[in-house]
Short mmCIF file of C-alpha atoms in Angstrom, two decimals:
data_model
loop_
_atom_site.label_atom_id
_atom_site.label_comp_id
_atom_site.label_asym_id
_atom_site.label_seq_id
_atom_site.Cartn_x
_atom_site.Cartn_y
_atom_site.Cartn_z
CA MET A 1 -32.14 73.41 -223.38
CA LEU A 2 -35.25 72.11 -221.61
CA ARG A 3 -37.30 75.15 -220.63
CA ARG A 4 -40.49 73.39 -219.40
CA TYR A 5 -42.19 70.01 -219.65
CA GLY A 6 -44.24 69.26 -222.73
CA HIS A 7 -44.14 68.41 -226.48
CA PRO A 8 -40.88 68.22 -228.46
CA GLY A 9 -40.95 71.95 -229.16
CA VAL A 10 -40.20 72.81 -225.51
CA MET A 11 -36.58 71.78 -226.12
CA GLU A 12 -34.51 74.25 -228.13
CA LEU A 13 -30.93 74.85 -229.22
CA ARG A 14 -29.46 77.98 -227.65
CA GLU A 15 -26.15 79.35 -226.48
CA VAL A 16 -25.34 78.60 -222.83
CA PRO A 17 -22.39 79.63 -220.69
CA ARG A 18 -19.53 77.19 -220.54
CA PRO A 19 -19.69 75.46 -217.11
CA ALA A 20 -16.72 75.33 -214.78
CA ALA A 21 -15.36 72.29 -212.99
CA ALA A 22 -16.25 72.66 -209.29
CA PRO A 23 -14.24 70.77 -206.66
CA GLY A 24 -14.56 67.04 -207.33
CA GLU A 25 -15.81 67.58 -210.88
CA VAL A 26 -14.41 66.90 -214.36
CA LEU A 27 -15.18 69.28 -217.21
CA VAL A 28 -15.73 67.23 -220.34
CA ARG A 29 -15.60 68.60 -223.86
CA VAL A 30 -18.49 66.54 -225.25
CA ARG A 31 -17.79 64.81 -228.56
CA ALA A 32 -20.92 62.63 -228.72
CA ALA A 33 -24.07 62.12 -226.68
CA GLY A 34 -26.48 59.19 -226.60
CA LEU A 35 -30.22 59.57 -226.84
CA ASN A 36 -32.56 57.47 -224.73
CA PRO A 37 -36.25 56.99 -224.09
CA ILE A 38 -35.72 58.45 -220.64
CA ASP A 39 -34.75 61.74 -222.32
CA PHE A 40 -38.04 62.24 -224.06
CA LYS A 41 -39.99 60.92 -221.08
CA THR A 42 -38.20 63.51 -219.00
CA ARG A 43 -39.07 66.21 -221.56
CA ASP A 44 -42.73 65.15 -221.56
CA GLY A 45 -42.91 65.35 -217.77
CA GLY A 46 -43.60 61.65 -217.35
CA LEU A 47 -40.85 61.20 -214.79
CA ARG A 48 -41.70 64.10 -212.54
CA VAL A 49 -42.97 61.69 -209.82
CA ILE A 50 -39.57 59.97 -209.81
CA THR A 51 -37.12 62.85 -210.37
CA ARG A 52 -37.83 66.56 -209.97
CA LEU A 53 -35.64 68.85 -212.04
CA ARG A 54 -34.98 72.54 -211.64
CA LEU A 55 -35.89 74.00 -215.02
CA PRO A 56 -34.61 75.38 -217.30
CA LEU A 57 -31.57 73.17 -217.73
CA VAL A 58 -29.43 71.54 -220.36
CA ALA A 59 -30.85 68.08 -221.07
CA GLY A 60 -29.03 64.85 -221.91
CA SER A 61 -28.09 61.77 -219.94
CA GLU A 62 -24.90 60.29 -221.35
CA LEU A 63 -21.78 61.47 -223.14
CA ALA A 64 -18.29 60.73 -224.36
CA GLY A 65 -15.51 63.28 -224.81
CA GLU A 66 -12.20 64.61 -223.62
CA VAL A 67 -11.31 66.10 -220.24
CA ALA A 68 -11.00 69.90 -220.71
CA ALA A 69 -10.33 70.78 -217.02
CA VAL A 70 -10.49 69.23 -213.57
CA GLY A 71 -11.69 70.70 -210.33
CA ALA A 72 -9.87 70.73 -207.04
CA GLY A 73 -9.43 67.30 -205.50
CA VAL A 74 -9.83 65.33 -208.76
CA THR A 75 -7.09 62.67 -208.89
CA ARG A 76 -8.15 60.02 -211.43
CA PHE A 77 -8.31 62.17 -214.58
CA ALA A 78 -6.18 64.71 -216.37
CA VAL A 79 -6.75 67.14 -219.27
CA GLY A 80 -6.90 65.26 -222.55
CA ASP A 81 -8.18 61.92 -221.16
CA ARG A 82 -10.88 60.29 -223.22
CA VAL A 83 -13.85 59.62 -220.91
CA PHE A 84 -17.48 58.68 -220.87
CA ALA A 85 -20.23 59.13 -218.28
CA ARG A 86 -23.89 58.74 -217.36
CA VAL A 87 -24.36 62.23 -215.83
CA ASP A 88 -26.21 63.03 -212.58
CA LYS A 89 -29.92 62.38 -212.94
CA ARG A 90 -30.81 65.65 -211.26
CA ARG A 91 -28.46 67.85 -213.26
CA LEU A 92 -28.31 66.24 -216.70
CA GLY A 93 -26.29 68.37 -219.12
CA ALA A 94 -24.96 66.03 -221.83
CA PHE A 95 -26.46 67.86 -224.79
CA ALA A 96 -23.94 70.67 -224.81
CA PRO A 97 -20.40 71.31 -226.00
CA TYR A 98 -19.12 71.10 -222.37
CA ALA A 99 -20.49 69.33 -219.29
CA ALA A 100 -19.29 69.32 -215.70
CA VAL A 101 -19.60 65.85 -214.19
CA GLN A 102 -18.73 64.48 -210.78
CA GLU A 103 -15.51 62.47 -210.84
CA SER A 104 -17.24 59.42 -209.33
CA LEU A 105 -19.61 59.19 -212.39
CA VAL A 106 -16.79 59.28 -214.99
CA ALA A 107 -14.68 56.43 -216.42
CA ALA A 108 -11.98 56.10 -219.03
CA MET A 109 -13.49 55.19 -222.41
CA PRO A 110 -12.88 51.68 -223.74
CA ALA A 111 -9.56 51.95 -225.58
CA SER A 112 -11.08 50.14 -228.57
CA LEU A 113 -13.88 52.60 -229.20
CA GLY A 114 -14.41 56.01 -230.75
CA PHE A 115 -16.55 58.71 -229.19
CA VAL A 116 -19.87 57.81 -230.96
CA GLU A 117 -19.73 54.18 -229.88
CA ALA A 118 -18.64 55.08 -226.36
CA ALA A 119 -21.49 57.61 -225.97
CA SER A 120 -23.98 54.85 -226.75
CA LEU A 121 -22.96 52.79 -223.70
CA PRO A 122 -23.30 54.48 -220.31
CA LEU A 123 -27.02 54.48 -219.59
CA ALA A 124 -28.05 51.30 -221.38
CA GLY A 125 -24.88 49.39 -220.46
CA VAL A 126 -24.95 50.21 -216.76
CA THR A 127 -28.67 49.47 -216.66
CA ALA A 128 -27.96 46.01 -218.10
CA LEU A 129 -25.02 45.41 -215.80
CA GLN A 130 -26.85 46.42 -212.61
CA ALA A 131 -29.95 44.47 -213.54
CA LEU A 132 -28.14 41.22 -214.46
CA ARG A 133 -25.19 41.22 -212.13
CA ASP A 134 -26.69 42.85 -209.04
CA GLU A 135 -30.47 42.25 -209.11
CA LEU A 136 -30.70 38.90 -210.93
CA ALA A 137 -27.32 37.66 -209.66
CA VAL A 138 -26.80 35.85 -213.00
CA ALA A 139 -24.44 32.88 -212.71
CA PRO A 140 -22.90 30.53 -215.28
CA GLY A 141 -25.49 28.09 -216.59
CA ASP A 142 -28.49 30.27 -215.76
CA ARG A 143 -31.24 30.65 -218.33
CA VAL A 144 -32.31 34.31 -218.63
CA LEU A 145 -35.12 35.96 -220.56
CA VAL A 146 -34.57 39.47 -221.94
CA THR A 147 -37.61 41.02 -223.62
CA GLY A 148 -37.04 43.57 -226.40
CA GLY A 149 -33.55 42.35 -227.23
CA ALA A 150 -32.99 44.54 -230.30
CA GLY A 151 -33.38 47.84 -228.47
CA GLY A 152 -30.73 50.01 -226.84
CA VAL A 153 -30.65 48.24 -223.47
CA GLY A 154 -31.55 44.86 -224.94
CA THR A 155 -28.55 44.64 -227.30
CA LEU A 156 -26.23 45.21 -224.39
CA ALA A 157 -28.19 43.05 -221.92
CA ILE A 158 -27.86 40.00 -224.16
CA GLN A 159 -24.12 40.47 -224.29
CA VAL A 160 -23.65 41.19 -220.56
CA ALA A 161 -25.76 38.13 -219.68
CA ARG A 162 -23.66 36.00 -222.00
CA ALA A 163 -20.44 37.43 -220.44
CA LEU A 164 -21.80 36.35 -217.03
CA GLY A 165 -22.24 32.81 -218.36
CA ALA A 166 -26.00 32.71 -218.99
CA GLU A 167 -27.95 31.25 -221.84
CA VAL A 168 -30.20 34.02 -223.21
CA THR A 169 -33.65 33.90 -224.73
CA THR A 170 -35.00 37.17 -226.15
CA THR A 171 -37.99 38.56 -228.01
CA ALA A 172 -37.55 40.44 -231.31
CA SER A 173 -39.23 40.98 -234.65
CA VAL A 174 -38.16 39.08 -237.75
CA ARG A 175 -36.20 42.20 -238.71
CA GLY A 176 -34.26 42.10 -235.45
CA GLU A 177 -33.61 38.39 -235.24
CA GLU A 178 -30.32 38.30 -237.08
CA LEU A 179 -28.97 41.13 -234.87
CA VAL A 180 -29.84 39.54 -231.54
CA ARG A 181 -28.49 36.15 -232.60
CA SER A 182 -25.26 37.83 -233.60
CA LEU A 183 -25.03 39.23 -230.06
CA GLY A 184 -25.34 35.79 -228.48
CA ALA A 185 -29.06 35.08 -228.01
CA ALA A 186 -29.53 31.29 -228.09
CA ARG A 187 -33.30 31.47 -228.67
CA VAL A 188 -35.38 34.23 -230.33
CA ILE A 189 -39.11 34.43 -230.07
CA ASP A 190 -40.98 36.53 -232.66
CA TYR A 191 -43.23 38.62 -230.47
CA ARG A 192 -45.60 39.27 -233.33
CA SER A 193 -46.52 35.65 -233.85
CA GLU A 194 -45.92 33.95 -230.51
CA ARG A 195 -46.23 34.64 -226.80
CA PHE A 196 -43.14 33.58 -224.90
CA ALA A 197 -45.33 32.58 -221.91
CA ASP A 198 -46.73 29.78 -224.06
CA VAL A 199 -43.34 28.13 -224.68
CA LEU A 200 -40.95 29.11 -221.85
CA HIS A 201 -40.79 27.85 -218.28
CA ASP A 202 -38.42 27.49 -215.30
CA TYR A 203 -36.15 30.40 -216.15
CA ASP A 204 -33.69 31.65 -213.60
CA GLY A 205 -34.51 35.30 -214.11
CA ALA A 206 -35.99 37.84 -216.52
CA LEU A 207 -35.15 41.37 -217.55
CA ASP A 208 -38.26 43.12 -218.83
CA LEU A 209 -37.57 46.04 -221.21
CA THR A 210 -41.00 46.28 -222.81
CA GLY A 211 -43.60 46.30 -220.01
CA GLY A 212 -47.31 45.65 -220.41
CA GLN A 213 -48.33 42.06 -221.06
CA ASP A 214 -44.68 41.04 -221.43
CA LEU A 215 -44.04 41.94 -217.81
CA THR A 216 -47.08 40.01 -216.59
CA ASP A 217 -46.05 37.01 -218.71
CA ALA A 218 -42.49 37.18 -217.39
CA PHE A 219 -43.81 36.32 -213.88
CA THR A 220 -45.10 33.03 -215.25
CA VAL A 221 -41.88 31.82 -216.90
CA VAL A 222 -39.49 32.47 -214.01
CA ARG A 223 -38.95 29.83 -211.33
CA PRO A 224 -40.53 30.50 -207.94
CA GLY A 225 -38.19 32.40 -205.67
CA ARG A 226 -36.36 34.12 -208.48
CA THR A 227 -36.62 37.70 -209.74
CA VAL A 228 -38.14 39.69 -212.59
CA VAL A 229 -36.37 43.06 -213.10
CA SER A 230 -38.17 45.68 -215.18
CA VAL A 231 -37.28 49.09 -216.56
CA ALA A 232 -40.69 49.47 -218.17
CA GLY A 233 -43.14 48.65 -215.33
CA LEU A 234 -44.02 50.74 -212.31
CA PRO A 235 -41.48 51.92 -209.72
CA ASP A 236 -41.85 50.52 -206.23
CA ALA A 237 -40.67 51.43 -202.72
CA THR A 238 -37.31 49.76 -203.33
CA THR A 239 -36.83 52.03 -206.35
CA ALA A 240 -37.40 55.04 -204.18
CA ARG A 241 -35.15 53.87 -201.38
CA VAL A 242 -32.24 52.30 -203.30
CA ASP A 243 -32.17 54.00 -206.70
CA LEU A 244 -33.53 57.47 -205.87
CA ASP A 245 -32.49 57.97 -202.28
CA ALA A 246 -36.03 59.33 -201.73
CA GLY A 247 -37.84 59.92 -198.47
CA PRO A 248 -40.65 57.88 -196.84
CA LEU A 249 -43.44 59.81 -198.55
CA LYS A 250 -42.24 59.09 -202.08
CA ALA A 251 -41.56 55.50 -201.06
CA ALA A 252 -45.10 55.11 -199.82
CA LEU A 253 -46.59 56.63 -202.99
CA LEU A 254 -44.59 54.27 -205.25
CA TRP A 255 -45.44 51.33 -202.99
CA ALA A 256 -49.14 52.08 -203.44
CA ALA A 257 -48.88 52.72 -207.17
CA SER A 258 -47.11 49.41 -207.75
CA SER A 259 -49.41 47.33 -205.54
CA ALA A 260 -51.22 45.54 -208.42
CA ILE A 261 -48.07 44.51 -210.17
CA ARG A 262 -46.44 43.32 -206.97
CA ARG A 263 -49.58 41.26 -206.23
CA ARG A 264 -49.18 39.49 -209.58
CA ALA A 265 -45.56 38.72 -208.80
CA ARG A 266 -46.47 37.34 -205.38
CA ARG A 267 -49.12 35.06 -206.85
CA ALA A 268 -46.50 33.63 -209.18
CA GLY A 269 -44.03 33.23 -206.29
CA VAL A 270 -41.43 35.59 -207.75
CA ARG A 271 -39.84 38.88 -206.75
CA TYR A 272 -40.53 42.07 -208.69
CA ARG A 273 -37.96 44.85 -208.91
CA TYR A 274 -38.24 48.04 -210.92
CA LEU A 275 -34.72 49.32 -211.64
CA PHE A 276 -33.91 52.98 -212.13
CA MET A 277 -30.19 52.65 -212.81
CA ARG A 278 -27.67 54.34 -210.57
CA PRO A 279 -24.91 56.32 -212.35
CA SER A 280 -21.55 54.84 -211.44
CA GLY A 281 -18.04 55.41 -212.76
CA ALA A 282 -16.98 52.06 -211.27
CA ASP A 283 -19.72 50.22 -213.21
CA LEU A 284 -18.69 52.07 -216.38
CA ALA A 285 -15.10 50.92 -215.85
CA ALA A 286 -16.35 47.32 -215.54
CA LEU A 287 -18.35 47.76 -218.73
CA ALA A 288 -15.29 49.19 -220.53
CA ALA A 289 -13.31 46.13 -219.53
CA LEU A 290 -15.95 43.88 -221.05
CA VAL A 291 -15.78 45.92 -224.28
CA ASP A 292 -11.99 45.82 -224.47
CA ARG A 293 -12.02 42.04 -223.90
CA GLY A 294 -14.36 41.66 -226.84
CA GLU A 295 -17.25 40.38 -224.76
CA VAL A 296 -19.53 43.38 -225.36
CA ARG A 297 -19.80 45.58 -228.42
CA PRO A 298 -21.99 48.70 -228.81
CA VAL A 299 -24.75 48.67 -231.37
CA VAL A 300 -25.40 52.14 -232.90
CA ASP A 301 -28.40 52.29 -235.17
CA ARG A 302 -27.89 55.84 -236.45
CA THR A 303 -25.77 58.91 -235.86
CA PHE A 304 -26.98 62.50 -236.34
CA PRO A 305 -25.12 65.82 -236.26
CA PHE A 306 -25.84 67.70 -233.04
CA ALA A 307 -27.56 70.45 -235.05
CA ASP A 308 -30.14 67.82 -236.13
CA ILE A 309 -30.95 66.64 -232.61
CA ALA A 310 -34.66 67.28 -233.10
CA ALA A 311 -34.66 64.88 -236.07
CA ALA A 312 -32.69 62.40 -233.96
CA PHE A 313 -35.36 62.47 -231.27
CA ALA A 314 -38.10 62.09 -233.85
CA TYR A 315 -36.39 59.02 -235.21
CA LEU A 316 -35.89 57.57 -231.70
CA GLU A 317 -39.52 58.17 -230.75
CA ARG A 318 -40.76 56.19 -233.69
CA GLY A 319 -39.48 53.15 -231.84
CA ARG A 320 -37.82 51.46 -234.77
CA ALA A 321 -34.16 51.84 -233.80
CA LYS A 322 -32.11 48.71 -233.45
CA GLY A 323 -29.53 49.66 -230.88
CA LYS A 324 -28.77 53.27 -229.98
CA VAL A 325 -29.18 56.70 -231.55
CA VAL A 326 -26.28 59.13 -230.99
CA VAL A 327 -25.62 62.75 -231.81
CA GLU A 328 -22.10 63.87 -232.69
CA LEU A 329 -20.82 67.30 -231.71
CA PRO A 330 -18.27 69.19 -233.86
CA ASP A 331 -14.67 69.39 -232.86
CA ASP A 332 -14.34 73.06 -231.90
CA ARG A 333 -10.59 72.89 -232.38
CA ALA A 334 -10.94 72.12 -236.12
#
């Protein structure tokens, strides 16, 4: 439960009423939930400019589990179905034994996966898919840069880009090199000893997952007229309009806040796009198909019992995880 914004102690485990499935909703008995940087940034209050939440609420962005009940009008799911979802950004609710989720945000789990692996996919996987397929329009033969390839989004972005036919270059530490190569990266640059801007040029697109100097450098390695997508830079007016369905005031504020970074992109002749992924059951179904075809596999760094979620967040916030961190909920039927 997130009671107020602040340090880790503002989140606490407490009993909450079991939600009901409203019309158009699916009630999911949560078996596992993924942890993401966006979760602790939300807790800290760092995303209040982008998304305002009505506190207190149950936190958590993504889940996998079994359908416990369906609301009126639900036609695609039945009790007992194994599903996964990136929940509504304004409601959250994944860190609980049960969560009510709009049918349009839910998809059948990949048949080849268990709950823990499935719970690691929705947020990072759909982010990668929307960035590469929709924003970068990756095509066979393209050369794509993905910064931070060993992280939660990066491990999936490498694989999605490869499934779309691209040749992928990524940045990673020596410790992460073997992992990213096993996922399909053709070239790996050790960010601790080399700047990719010194050795790369004429790329067809870049997905920035690390921000800072890496984002600025990405503008210099992408061909003029192409795009750099970031999830670690500053949101812009397009973010407000397309990803957040925000009004003109918020769009104007984000346009002003991102003016310096957009200026750098213009000087390099490239387009800048900050992506705040849009939850989508259809995109989850597309991701599940890639998994079941063997083109994408989840990478779970570590799993914690739900009772140890505070320790799981402490581990995630140290920034050393290779892949995703997931908490597993007990089976209340046992």
